[in-house]
Tab-separated table of N, CA and C in Angstrom:
chain	number	residue	atom	x	y	z
A	1	UNK	N	12.490	6.313	-3.187
A	1	UNK	CA	11.715	7.438	-3.672
A	1	UNK	C	10.484	7.627	-2.872
A	2	UNK	N	9.887	6.504	-2.372
A	2	UNK	CA	8.675	6.642	-1.565
A	2	UNK	C	8.920	7.430	-0.231
A	3	UNK	N	10.105	7.135	0.338
A	3	UNK	CA	10.488	7.817	1.554
A	3	UNK	C	10.657	9.286	1.437
A	4	UNK	N	10.902	9.709	0.191
A	4	UNK	CA	11.047	11.217	-0.083
A	4	UNK	C	9.713	11.693	-0.769
A	5	UNK	N	8.664	10.963	-0.550
A	5	UNK	CA	7.334	11.342	-1.024
A	5	UNK	C	7.332	11.542	-2.637
A	6	UNK	N	8.138	10.971	-3.337
A	6	UNK	CA	8.087	11.003	-4.752
A	6	UNK	C	7.466	9.675	-5.289
A	7	UNK	N	6.101	9.654	-5.169
A	7	UNK	CA	5.332	8.395	-5.464
A	7	UNK	C	5.231	8.196	-6.961
A	8	UNK	N	5.377	9.255	-7.731
A	8	UNK	CA	5.374	9.040	-9.152
A	8	UNK	C	6.628	8.347	-9.608
A	9	UNK	N	7.716	8.836	-9.143
A	9	UNK	CA	9.002	8.021	-9.394
A	9	UNK	C	9.015	6.672	-8.862
A	10	UNK	N	8.542	6.491	-7.593
A	10	UNK	CA	8.505	5.183	-6.904
A	10	UNK	C	7.646	4.265	-7.786
A	11	UNK	N	6.484	4.745	-8.237
A	11	UNK	CA	5.588	3.940	-9.041
A	11	UNK	C	6.419	3.417	-10.296
A	12	UNK	N	7.171	4.304	-10.900
A	12	UNK	CA	7.805	3.893	-12.152
A	12	UNK	C	8.844	2.833	-11.838
A	13	UNK	N	9.466	2.876	-10.617
A	13	UNK	CA	10.454	1.811	-10.315
A	13	UNK	C	9.763	0.549	-10.110
A	14	UNK	N	8.606	0.554	-9.364
A	14	UNK	CA	7.891	-0.667	-9.171
A	14	UNK	C	7.315	-1.207	-10.483
A	15	UNK	N	6.803	-0.332	-11.326
A	15	UNK	CA	6.268	-0.736	-12.560
A	15	UNK	C	7.366	-1.414	-13.366
A	16	UNK	N	8.678	-0.879	-13.418
A	16	UNK	CA	9.684	-1.516	-14.114
A	16	UNK	C	10.078	-2.826	-13.464
A	17	UNK	N	10.103	-2.898	-12.190
A	17	UNK	CA	10.383	-4.149	-11.496
A	17	UNK	C	9.314	-5.254	-11.962
A	18	UNK	N	8.051	-4.891	-12.069
A	18	UNK	CA	7.031	-5.723	-12.429
A	18	UNK	C	7.250	-6.228	-13.890
A	19	UNK	N	7.630	-5.331	-14.741
A	19	UNK	CA	7.872	-5.638	-16.135
A	19	UNK	C	9.016	-6.649	-16.344
A	20	UNK	N	9.970	-6.645	-15.399
A	20	UNK	CA	11.096	-7.555	-15.501
A	20	UNK	C	10.765	-8.978	-15.007
A	21	UNK	N	9.630	-9.144	-14.468
A	21	UNK	CA	9.205	-10.521	-13.888
A	21	UNK	C	8.794	-11.354	-15.054
A	22	UNK	N	9.221	-12.680	-14.933
A	22	UNK	CA	8.973	-13.631	-15.908
A	22	UNK	C	7.344	-14.122	-15.916
A	23	UNK	N	7.015	-14.919	-16.830
A	23	UNK	CA	5.616	-15.239	-16.958
A	23	UNK	C	5.099	-15.961	-15.707
A	24	UNK	N	5.802	-16.862	-15.190
A	24	UNK	CA	5.333	-17.577	-13.985
A	24	UNK	C	5.807	-17.012	-12.633
A	25	UNK	N	5.974	-15.664	-12.609
A	25	UNK	CA	6.558	-15.031	-11.422
A	25	UNK	C	5.764	-15.205	-10.159
A	26	UNK	N	4.423	-15.386	-10.231
A	26	UNK	CA	3.624	-15.686	-9.042
A	26	UNK	C	3.980	-16.982	-8.427
A	27	UNK	N	4.303	-18.003	-9.252
A	27	UNK	CA	4.664	-19.255	-8.763
A	27	UNK	C	6.150	-19.367	-8.249
A	28	UNK	N	7.038	-18.643	-9.114
A	28	UNK	CA	8.473	-18.785	-8.864
A	28	UNK	C	9.001	-17.747	-7.959
A	29	UNK	N	8.381	-16.591	-7.896
A	29	UNK	CA	8.922	-15.501	-7.128
A	29	UNK	C	7.747	-14.785	-6.363
A	30	UNK	N	7.050	-15.625	-5.604
A	30	UNK	CA	5.782	-15.162	-5.032
A	30	UNK	C	5.975	-13.931	-4.154
A	31	UNK	N	6.926	-13.980	-3.083
A	31	UNK	CA	7.086	-12.835	-2.163
A	31	UNK	C	7.449	-11.521	-2.979
A	32	UNK	N	8.405	-11.704	-3.860
A	32	UNK	CA	8.860	-10.636	-4.613
A	32	UNK	C	7.736	-9.924	-5.397
A	33	UNK	N	6.901	-10.844	-6.162
A	33	UNK	CA	5.762	-10.419	-6.888
A	33	UNK	C	4.753	-9.668	-5.998
A	34	UNK	N	4.427	-10.260	-4.827
A	34	UNK	CA	3.454	-9.670	-3.913
A	34	UNK	C	3.963	-8.273	-3.454
A	35	UNK	N	5.226	-8.128	-3.054
A	35	UNK	CA	5.725	-6.926	-2.567
A	35	UNK	C	5.759	-5.846	-3.647
A	36	UNK	N	6.141	-6.191	-4.930
A	36	UNK	CA	6.233	-5.266	-5.901
A	36	UNK	C	4.804	-4.724	-6.293
A	37	UNK	N	3.780	-5.640	-6.427
A	37	UNK	CA	2.463	-5.341	-6.662
A	37	UNK	C	1.805	-4.482	-5.497
A	38	UNK	N	2.048	-4.853	-4.286
A	38	UNK	CA	1.570	-4.193	-3.165
A	38	UNK	C	2.119	-2.611	-3.160
A	39	UNK	N	3.372	-2.573	-3.337
A	39	UNK	CA	3.961	-1.160	-3.280
A	39	UNK	C	3.562	-0.271	-4.506
A	40	UNK	N	3.441	-0.977	-5.676
A	40	UNK	CA	3.012	-0.283	-6.888
A	40	UNK	C	1.633	0.200	-6.632
A	41	UNK	N	0.728	-0.579	-6.079
A	41	UNK	CA	-0.622	-0.235	-5.808
A	41	UNK	C	-0.756	0.910	-4.840
A	42	UNK	N	0.050	0.890	-3.853
A	42	UNK	CA	0.079	1.933	-2.868
A	42	UNK	C	0.518	3.275	-3.518
A	43	UNK	N	1.504	3.310	-4.364
A	43	UNK	CA	1.923	4.388	-5.125
A	43	UNK	C	0.829	4.947	-6.102
A	44	UNK	N	0.144	3.947	-6.808
A	44	UNK	CA	-0.886	4.239	-7.714
A	44	UNK	C	-2.029	5.009	-6.967
A	45	UNK	N	-2.427	4.469	-5.787
A	45	UNK	CA	-3.466	5.203	-5.039
A	45	UNK	C	-3.015	6.634	-4.643
A	46	UNK	N	-1.794	6.730	-4.130
A	46	UNK	CA	-1.249	8.044	-3.716
A	46	UNK	C	-1.242	9.040	-4.888
A	47	UNK	N	-0.982	8.474	-6.115
A	47	UNK	CA	-0.849	9.345	-7.343
A	47	UNK	C	-2.257	9.627	-7.966
A	48	UNK	N	-3.323	8.918	-7.376
A	48	UNK	CA	-4.684	9.095	-7.861
A	48	UNK	C	-4.862	8.315	-9.097
A	49	UNK	N	-4.027	7.304	-9.379
A	49	UNK	CA	-4.133	6.560	-10.613
A	49	UNK	C	-4.978	5.340	-10.268
A	50	UNK	N	-6.289	5.494	-10.312
A	50	UNK	CA	-7.280	4.442	-9.894
A	50	UNK	C	-7.259	3.366	-10.922
A	51	UNK	N	-7.026	3.644	-12.206
A	51	UNK	CA	-7.064	2.522	-13.205
A	51	UNK	C	-5.834	1.525	-12.923
A	52	UNK	N	-4.599	2.078	-12.674
A	52	UNK	CA	-3.533	1.275	-12.380
A	52	UNK	C	-3.716	0.476	-11.033
A	53	UNK	N	-4.264	1.149	-10.050
A	53	UNK	CA	-4.557	0.531	-8.804
A	53	UNK	C	-5.497	-0.698	-9.065
A	54	UNK	N	-6.512	-0.466	-9.830
A	54	UNK	CA	-7.489	-1.607	-10.125
A	54	UNK	C	-6.840	-2.733	-10.862
A	55	UNK	N	-5.947	-2.435	-11.753
A	55	UNK	CA	-5.270	-3.553	-12.590
A	55	UNK	C	-4.330	-4.304	-11.592
A	56	UNK	N	-3.613	-3.542	-10.770
A	56	UNK	CA	-2.555	-4.244	-9.936
A	56	UNK	C	-3.357	-5.045	-8.789
A	57	UNK	N	-4.383	-4.462	-8.193
A	57	UNK	CA	-5.077	-5.194	-7.202
A	57	UNK	C	-5.846	-6.420	-7.798
A	58	UNK	N	-6.271	-6.391	-9.000
A	58	UNK	CA	-6.908	-7.555	-9.586
A	58	UNK	C	-5.943	-8.629	-9.716
A	59	UNK	N	-4.668	-8.315	-10.142
A	59	UNK	CA	-3.664	-9.331	-10.261
A	59	UNK	C	-3.300	-10.013	-8.884
A	60	UNK	N	-3.237	-9.192	-7.915
A	60	UNK	CA	-2.924	-9.701	-6.537
A	60	UNK	C	-4.039	-10.550	-5.989
A	61	UNK	N	-5.338	-10.189	-6.209
A	61	UNK	CA	-6.452	-10.870	-5.734
A	61	UNK	C	-6.556	-12.256	-6.442
A	62	UNK	N	-6.158	-12.289	-7.707
A	62	UNK	CA	-6.227	-13.621	-8.403
A	62	UNK	C	-5.091	-14.482	-7.968
A	63	UNK	N	-3.922	-14.034	-7.728
A	63	UNK	CA	-2.816	-14.923	-7.625
A	63	UNK	C	-2.273	-15.151	-6.207
A	64	UNK	N	-2.798	-14.449	-5.181
A	64	UNK	CA	-2.300	-14.664	-3.835
A	64	UNK	C	-2.642	-16.029	-3.295
A	65	UNK	N	-1.845	-16.492	-2.350
A	65	UNK	CA	-2.049	-17.766	-1.816
A	65	UNK	C	-2.887	-17.777	-0.563
A	66	UNK	N	-3.174	-16.676	0.053
A	66	UNK	CA	-3.994	-16.567	1.274
A	66	UNK	C	-4.814	-15.339	1.282
A	67	UNK	N	-5.861	-15.310	2.019
A	67	UNK	CA	-6.693	-14.095	2.224
A	67	UNK	C	-5.786	-13.041	2.861
A	68	UNK	N	-4.972	-13.367	3.800
A	68	UNK	CA	-4.131	-12.325	4.466
A	68	UNK	C	-3.253	-11.585	3.436
A	69	UNK	N	-2.800	-12.236	2.352
A	69	UNK	CA	-1.915	-11.641	1.406
A	69	UNK	C	-2.689	-10.644	0.563
A	70	UNK	N	-3.935	-10.740	0.566
A	70	UNK	CA	-4.806	-9.722	-0.197
A	70	UNK	C	-5.106	-8.515	0.555
A	71	UNK	N	-4.893	-8.564	1.910
A	71	UNK	CA	-5.431	-7.464	2.744
A	71	UNK	C	-4.844	-6.079	2.409
A	72	UNK	N	-3.569	-6.018	2.073
A	72	UNK	CA	-2.976	-4.736	1.726
A	72	UNK	C	-3.759	-4.052	0.511
A	73	UNK	N	-3.905	-4.822	-0.558
A	73	UNK	CA	-4.537	-4.207	-1.724
A	73	UNK	C	-5.969	-4.035	-1.481
A	74	UNK	N	-6.639	-4.853	-0.743
A	74	UNK	CA	-8.074	-4.645	-0.342
A	74	UNK	C	-8.213	-3.349	0.402
A	75	UNK	N	-7.298	-3.076	1.307
A	75	UNK	CA	-7.259	-1.768	2.005
A	75	UNK	C	-7.109	-0.622	1.083
A	76	UNK	N	-6.179	-0.715	0.136
A	76	UNK	CA	-6.011	0.321	-0.815
A	76	UNK	C	-7.279	0.548	-1.755
A	77	UNK	N	-7.830	-0.504	-2.044
A	77	UNK	CA	-9.076	-0.448	-2.896
A	77	UNK	C	-10.134	0.234	-2.126
A	78	UNK	N	-10.294	-0.115	-0.816
A	78	UNK	CA	-11.330	0.458	0.077
A	78	UNK	C	-11.076	1.951	0.181
A	79	UNK	N	-9.767	2.308	0.241
A	79	UNK	CA	-9.412	3.768	0.368
A	79	UNK	C	-9.776	4.483	-0.902
A	80	UNK	N	-9.569	3.913	-2.040
A	80	UNK	CA	-9.913	4.478	-3.331
A	80	UNK	C	-11.345	4.645	-3.490
A	81	UNK	N	-12.165	3.757	-2.979
A	81	UNK	CA	-13.531	3.949	-3.061
A	81	UNK	C	-13.964	5.182	-2.200
A	82	UNK	N	-13.380	5.305	-1.028
A	82	UNK	CA	-13.737	6.460	-0.201
A	82	UNK	C	-13.261	7.742	-0.857
A	83	UNK	N	-12.169	7.764	-1.462
A	83	UNK	CA	-11.563	8.950	-2.165
A	83	UNK	C	-12.351	9.301	-3.442
A	84	UNK	N	-13.091	8.354	-3.935
A	84	UNK	CA	-13.711	8.457	-5.174
A	84	UNK	C	-15.288	8.773	-4.947
A	85	UNK	N	-15.563	9.302	-3.845
A	85	UNK	CA	-17.015	9.668	-3.424
A	85	UNK	C	-17.881	8.414	-3.408
A	86	UNK	N	-17.343	7.308	-3.115
A	86	UNK	CA	-18.155	6.036	-2.960
A	86	UNK	C	-18.031	5.614	-1.477
A	87	UNK	N	-18.266	6.540	-0.688
A	87	UNK	CA	-18.092	6.215	0.844
A	87	UNK	C	-18.945	5.059	1.327
A	88	UNK	N	-20.241	5.028	0.997
A	88	UNK	CA	-21.019	3.839	1.429
A	88	UNK	C	-20.485	2.450	0.979
A	89	UNK	N	-19.991	2.457	-0.305
A	89	UNK	CA	-19.476	1.268	-0.846
A	89	UNK	C	-18.217	0.895	-0.109
A	90	UNK	N	-17.353	1.930	0.167
A	90	UNK	CA	-16.122	1.695	0.834
A	90	UNK	C	-16.432	1.168	2.316
A	91	UNK	N	-17.498	1.610	2.969
A	91	UNK	CA	-17.758	1.150	4.328
A	91	UNK	C	-18.183	-0.303	4.235
A	92	UNK	N	-19.115	-0.564	3.252
A	92	UNK	CA	-19.578	-2.005	3.091
A	92	UNK	C	-18.462	-2.969	2.873
A	93	UNK	N	-17.575	-2.557	1.959
A	93	UNK	CA	-16.379	-3.486	1.638
A	93	UNK	C	-15.568	-3.634	2.930
A	94	UNK	N	-15.340	-2.597	3.719
A	94	UNK	CA	-14.533	-2.709	4.884
A	94	UNK	C	-15.140	-3.570	5.940
A	95	UNK	N	-16.560	-3.509	6.034
A	95	UNK	CA	-17.235	-4.292	6.971
A	95	UNK	C	-17.147	-5.828	6.550
A	96	UNK	N	-17.234	-6.078	5.243
A	96	UNK	CA	-17.200	-7.430	4.751
A	96	UNK	C	-15.782	-8.028	5.057
A	97	UNK	N	-14.722	-7.240	4.827
A	97	UNK	CA	-13.337	-7.697	5.064
A	97	UNK	C	-13.208	-8.039	6.554
A	98	UNK	N	-13.617	-7.137	7.418
A	98	UNK	CA	-13.508	-7.356	8.920
A	98	UNK	C	-14.246	-8.606	9.257
A	99	UNK	N	-15.431	-8.836	8.578
A	99	UNK	CA	-16.241	-10.026	8.972
A	99	UNK	C	-15.515	-11.249	8.529
A	100	UNK	N	-14.783	-11.186	7.411
A	100	UNK	CA	-13.876	-12.360	6.949
A	100	UNK	C	-12.804	-12.547	7.896
A	101	UNK	N	-12.400	-11.556	8.615
A	101	UNK	CA	-11.332	-11.710	9.583
A	101	UNK	C	-11.908	-12.062	11.004
A	102	UNK	N	-13.148	-12.303	11.042
A	102	UNK	CA	-13.768	-12.683	12.302
A	102	UNK	C	-14.045	-11.491	13.320
A	103	UNK	N	-14.030	-10.303	12.731
A	103	UNK	CA	-14.285	-9.182	13.587
A	103	UNK	C	-15.689	-8.597	13.323
A	104	UNK	N	-16.520	-8.712	14.354
A	104	UNK	CA	-17.908	-8.299	14.300
A	104	UNK	C	-18.123	-7.013	15.127
A	105	UNK	N	-18.746	-6.034	14.617
A	105	UNK	CA	-19.024	-4.807	15.386
A	105	UNK	C	-20.188	-4.875	16.337
A	106	UNK	N	-20.986	-5.948	16.290
A	106	UNK	CA	-22.168	-6.193	17.020
A	106	UNK	C	-23.040	-4.959	17.172
A	107	UNK	N	-23.415	-4.533	15.951
A	107	UNK	CA	-24.295	-3.307	15.924
A	107	UNK	C	-25.616	-3.369	16.461
A	108	UNK	N	-26.095	-4.597	16.714
A	108	UNK	CA	-27.518	-4.781	17.143
A	108	UNK	C	-27.735	-4.178	18.583
A	109	UNK	N	-26.671	-3.923	19.320
A	109	UNK	CA	-26.846	-3.415	20.637
A	109	UNK	C	-27.154	-1.823	20.591
A	110	UNK	N	-27.561	-1.312	21.661
A	110	UNK	CA	-27.817	0.196	21.697
A	110	UNK	C	-26.481	0.921	21.760
A	111	UNK	N	-26.442	2.137	21.341
A	111	UNK	CA	-25.230	2.844	21.417
A	111	UNK	C	-24.835	3.074	22.885
A	112	UNK	N	-25.873	3.243	23.701
A	112	UNK	CA	-25.572	3.449	25.185
A	112	UNK	C	-24.925	2.264	25.765
A	113	UNK	N	-25.457	1.105	25.416
A	113	UNK	CA	-24.778	-0.197	25.919
A	113	UNK	C	-23.350	-0.277	25.466
A	114	UNK	N	-23.054	0.088	24.262
A	114	UNK	CA	-21.741	0.064	23.691
A	114	UNK	C	-20.814	1.011	24.430
A	115	UNK	N	-21.221	2.214	24.654
A	115	UNK	CA	-20.509	3.199	25.374
A	115	UNK	C	-20.183	2.670	26.845
A	116	UNK	N	-21.269	2.138	27.488
A	116	UNK	CA	-21.087	1.602	28.853
A	116	UNK	C	-20.161	0.459	28.927
A	117	UNK	N	-20.188	-0.462	28.025
A	117	UNK	CA	-19.323	-1.583	27.906
A	117	UNK	C	-17.805	-1.084	27.699
A	118	UNK	N	-17.622	-0.102	26.851
A	118	UNK	CA	-16.309	0.437	26.588
A	118	UNK	C	-15.744	1.128	27.899
A	119	UNK	N	-16.568	1.841	28.610
A	119	UNK	CA	-16.209	2.493	29.836
A	119	UNK	C	-15.803	1.494	30.870
A	120	UNK	N	-16.576	0.414	30.903
A	120	UNK	CA	-16.332	-0.684	31.902
A	120	UNK	C	-15.017	-1.306	31.614
A	121	UNK	N	-14.774	-1.515	30.266
A	121	UNK	CA	-13.586	-2.243	29.859
A	121	UNK	C	-12.321	-1.409	30.202
A	122	UNK	N	-12.373	-0.128	30.006
A	122	UNK	CA	-11.307	0.812	30.222
A	122	UNK	C	-11.070	0.902	31.763
A	123	UNK	N	-12.163	0.887	32.520
A	123	UNK	CA	-12.029	1.115	33.960
A	123	UNK	C	-11.336	0.017	34.679
A	124	UNK	N	-11.170	-1.116	33.981
A	124	UNK	CA	-10.439	-2.309	34.638
A	124	UNK	C	-8.973	-2.105	34.534
A	125	UNK	N	-8.440	-1.152	33.864
A	125	UNK	CA	-7.051	-1.001	33.679
A	125	UNK	C	-6.623	0.515	34.131
A	126	UNK	N	-5.439	0.512	34.677
A	126	UNK	CA	-4.893	1.802	35.103
A	126	UNK	C	-4.344	2.538	33.826
A	127	UNK	N	-4.217	3.850	33.964
A	127	UNK	CA	-3.584	4.677	32.892
A	127	UNK	C	-2.173	4.085	32.451
A	128	UNK	N	-1.422	3.693	33.528
A	128	UNK	CA	-0.040	3.148	33.157
A	128	UNK	C	-0.177	1.861	32.404
A	129	UNK	N	-1.084	1.046	32.804
A	129	UNK	CA	-1.335	-0.238	31.972
A	129	UNK	C	-1.658	-0.022	30.508
A	130	UNK	N	-2.524	0.961	30.356
A	130	UNK	CA	-2.952	1.343	29.012
A	130	UNK	C	-1.746	1.912	28.178
A	131	UNK	N	-1.092	2.847	28.844
A	131	UNK	CA	0.061	3.524	28.175
A	131	UNK	C	1.234	2.596	27.941
A	132	UNK	N	1.389	1.501	28.709
A	132	UNK	CA	2.466	0.544	28.555
A	132	UNK	C	2.045	-0.743	27.837
A	133	UNK	N	0.896	-0.688	27.116
A	133	UNK	CA	0.449	-1.907	26.485
A	133	UNK	C	1.454	-2.183	25.345
A	134	UNK	N	1.762	-3.497	25.282
A	134	UNK	CA	2.757	-3.954	24.226
A	134	UNK	C	2.441	-3.502	22.833
A	135	UNK	N	3.364	-3.577	21.987
A	135	UNK	CA	3.114	-3.294	20.556
A	135	UNK	C	2.549	-4.410	19.881
A	136	UNK	N	1.578	-4.150	19.002
A	136	UNK	CA	0.958	-5.244	18.194
A	136	UNK	C	1.947	-5.742	17.245
A	137	UNK	N	1.965	-7.077	17.051
A	137	UNK	CA	2.978	-7.694	16.119
A	137	UNK	C	2.225	-8.517	15.095
A	138	UNK	N	1.004	-8.838	15.266
A	138	UNK	CA	0.264	-9.734	14.319
A	138	UNK	C	-0.092	-8.913	13.047
A	139	UNK	N	0.442	-9.202	11.877
A	139	UNK	CA	0.104	-8.443	10.664
A	139	UNK	C	-1.383	-8.342	10.330
A	140	UNK	N	-2.057	-9.427	10.538
A	140	UNK	CA	-3.473	-9.417	10.183
A	140	UNK	C	-4.282	-8.412	11.140
A	141	UNK	N	-3.853	-8.338	12.384
A	141	UNK	CA	-4.538	-7.449	13.303
A	141	UNK	C	-4.192	-6.042	13.008
A	142	UNK	N	-2.942	-5.845	12.609
A	142	UNK	CA	-2.491	-4.463	12.232
A	142	UNK	C	-3.230	-3.895	11.189
A	143	UNK	N	-3.482	-4.733	10.116
A	143	UNK	CA	-4.306	-4.283	8.936
A	143	UNK	C	-5.792	-4.157	9.362
A	144	UNK	N	-6.291	-5.040	10.245
A	144	UNK	CA	-7.584	-4.901	10.698
A	144	UNK	C	-7.866	-3.505	11.388
A	145	UNK	N	-6.866	-3.085	12.113
A	145	UNK	CA	-6.988	-1.813	12.779
A	145	UNK	C	-7.033	-0.637	11.798
A	146	UNK	N	-6.231	-0.866	10.652
A	146	UNK	CA	-6.257	0.185	9.612
A	146	UNK	C	-7.691	0.275	8.971
A	147	UNK	N	-8.301	-0.964	8.786
A	147	UNK	CA	-9.695	-0.947	8.290
A	147	UNK	C	-10.593	-0.256	9.295
A	148	UNK	N	-10.509	-0.625	10.494
A	148	UNK	CA	-11.309	-0.003	11.526
A	148	UNK	C	-11.132	1.530	11.564
A	149	UNK	N	-9.905	2.087	11.483
A	149	UNK	CA	-9.691	3.434	11.559
A	149	UNK	C	-10.383	4.190	10.259
A	150	UNK	N	-10.228	3.439	9.224
A	150	UNK	CA	-10.778	4.051	7.871
A	150	UNK	C	-12.381	4.092	8.009
A	151	UNK	N	-12.908	2.917	8.563
A	151	UNK	CA	-14.332	2.784	8.826
A	151	UNK	C	-14.796	3.927	9.764
A	152	UNK	N	-14.055	4.171	10.820
A	152	UNK	CA	-14.463	5.131	11.864
A	152	UNK	C	-14.572	6.510	11.175
A	153	UNK	N	-13.542	6.839	10.418
A	153	UNK	CA	-13.604	8.147	9.711
A	153	UNK	C	-14.786	8.230	8.703
A	154	UNK	N	-15.056	7.247	7.945
A	154	UNK	CA	-16.094	7.269	6.897
A	154	UNK	C	-17.468	7.367	7.624
A	155	UNK	N	-17.552	6.541	8.722
A	155	UNK	CA	-18.866	6.381	9.415
A	155	UNK	C	-19.326	7.759	10.080
A	156	UNK	N	-18.317	8.587	10.475
A	156	UNK	CA	-18.719	9.777	11.098
A	156	UNK	C	-19.503	10.674	10.085
A	157	UNK	N	-19.289	10.450	8.711
A	157	UNK	CA	-20.088	11.215	7.759
A	157	UNK	C	-21.357	10.502	7.382
A	158	UNK	N	-21.397	9.207	7.314
A	158	UNK	CA	-22.614	8.492	6.755
A	158	UNK	C	-23.326	7.724	7.758
A	159	UNK	N	-22.713	7.163	8.790
A	159	UNK	CA	-23.434	6.312	9.783
A	159	UNK	C	-22.914	6.705	11.194
A	160	UNK	N	-23.060	7.915	11.615
A	160	UNK	CA	-22.552	8.386	12.875
A	160	UNK	C	-22.972	7.511	14.052
A	161	UNK	N	-24.131	6.949	13.993
A	161	UNK	CA	-24.580	6.055	15.141
A	161	UNK	C	-23.689	4.844	15.409
A	162	UNK	N	-22.885	4.402	14.324
A	162	UNK	CA	-22.150	3.222	14.429
A	162	UNK	C	-20.662	3.556	14.927
A	163	UNK	N	-20.322	4.790	14.916
A	163	UNK	CA	-18.911	5.132	15.250
A	163	UNK	C	-18.512	4.600	16.621
A	164	UNK	N	-19.321	4.630	17.699
A	164	UNK	CA	-18.953	4.014	19.003
A	164	UNK	C	-18.636	2.563	18.915
A	165	UNK	N	-19.302	1.842	18.010
A	165	UNK	CA	-18.995	0.350	17.903
A	165	UNK	C	-17.662	0.132	17.282
A	166	UNK	N	-17.319	1.008	16.346
A	166	UNK	CA	-15.942	0.894	15.677
A	166	UNK	C	-14.915	1.309	16.732
A	167	UNK	N	-15.092	2.307	17.485
A	167	UNK	CA	-14.149	2.753	18.521
A	167	UNK	C	-14.000	1.716	19.540
A	168	UNK	N	-15.094	1.101	19.958
A	168	UNK	CA	-15.019	-0.015	20.959
A	168	UNK	C	-14.122	-1.189	20.496
A	169	UNK	N	-14.371	-1.495	19.193
A	169	UNK	CA	-13.597	-2.618	18.637
A	169	UNK	C	-12.108	-2.277	18.558
A	170	UNK	N	-11.743	-1.040	18.221
A	170	UNK	CA	-10.380	-0.654	18.163
A	170	UNK	C	-9.789	-0.719	19.575
A	171	UNK	N	-10.522	-0.312	20.603
A	171	UNK	CA	-9.997	-0.424	21.973
A	171	UNK	C	-9.824	-1.795	22.383
A	172	UNK	N	-10.827	-2.642	22.097
A	172	UNK	CA	-10.823	-4.125	22.499
A	172	UNK	C	-9.584	-4.793	21.882
A	173	UNK	N	-9.431	-4.598	20.545
A	173	UNK	CA	-8.306	-5.220	19.920
A	173	UNK	C	-6.914	-4.659	20.324
A	174	UNK	N	-6.863	-3.412	20.655
A	174	UNK	CA	-5.609	-2.800	21.119
A	174	UNK	C	-5.186	-3.343	22.478
A	175	UNK	N	-6.301	-3.539	23.409
A	175	UNK	CA	-5.931	-4.109	24.728
A	175	UNK	C	-5.636	-5.554	24.652
A	176	UNK	N	-6.277	-6.255	23.784
A	176	UNK	CA	-6.029	-7.727	23.646
A	176	UNK	C	-4.875	-8.117	22.904
A	177	UNK	N	-4.568	-7.395	21.819
A	177	UNK	CA	-3.482	-7.770	20.867
A	177	UNK	C	-2.248	-6.819	20.902
A	178	UNK	N	-2.452	-5.684	21.578
A	178	UNK	CA	-1.389	-4.688	21.539
A	178	UNK	C	-1.681	-3.467	20.743
A	179	UNK	N	-0.914	-2.396	20.962
A	179	UNK	CA	-1.209	-1.196	20.272
A	179	UNK	C	-0.561	-1.200	18.835
A	180	UNK	N	-1.283	-0.688	17.954
A	180	UNK	CA	-0.863	-0.679	16.537
A	180	UNK	C	0.405	0.159	16.367
A	181	UNK	N	1.413	-0.380	15.617
A	181	UNK	CA	2.642	0.448	15.445
A	181	UNK	C	2.366	1.702	14.682
């Protein structure tokens, strides 16, 4: 149903799947539970059902086994803040999550220095090298790039001075880890 953009129907399928899970499903069927909750949360966001998104994401945050397993719902929560006219809060949450992943935007530099560093970084590679950069395969870095892209969009409205720092980090990660799929 999601592939056909029927997120209301897809949400009902995931919600039914969740309702069939037993009490200790997070211990006994961890991967299935995580997948159902992640996809239900994605549908809830798409449907504008912020209450369901909040309830689903709270469950995931409480029961996941690693920080990386939280990233999908944290991304959805960050998106919901942006869509709910809470853009500054969304940006702060995104920056905190990136910091937890070890990604620092190094905002203390001047914008000019950032642009110059990015230009220098790109000038060390040919167009063909950039165009033929391998595809990124690390799930944590893929989601980190999603956070960076969301930040870049939000910062154009609230903190335009910081946009070059986000762009530089996207370029650095793409060249080092591969292009996001």
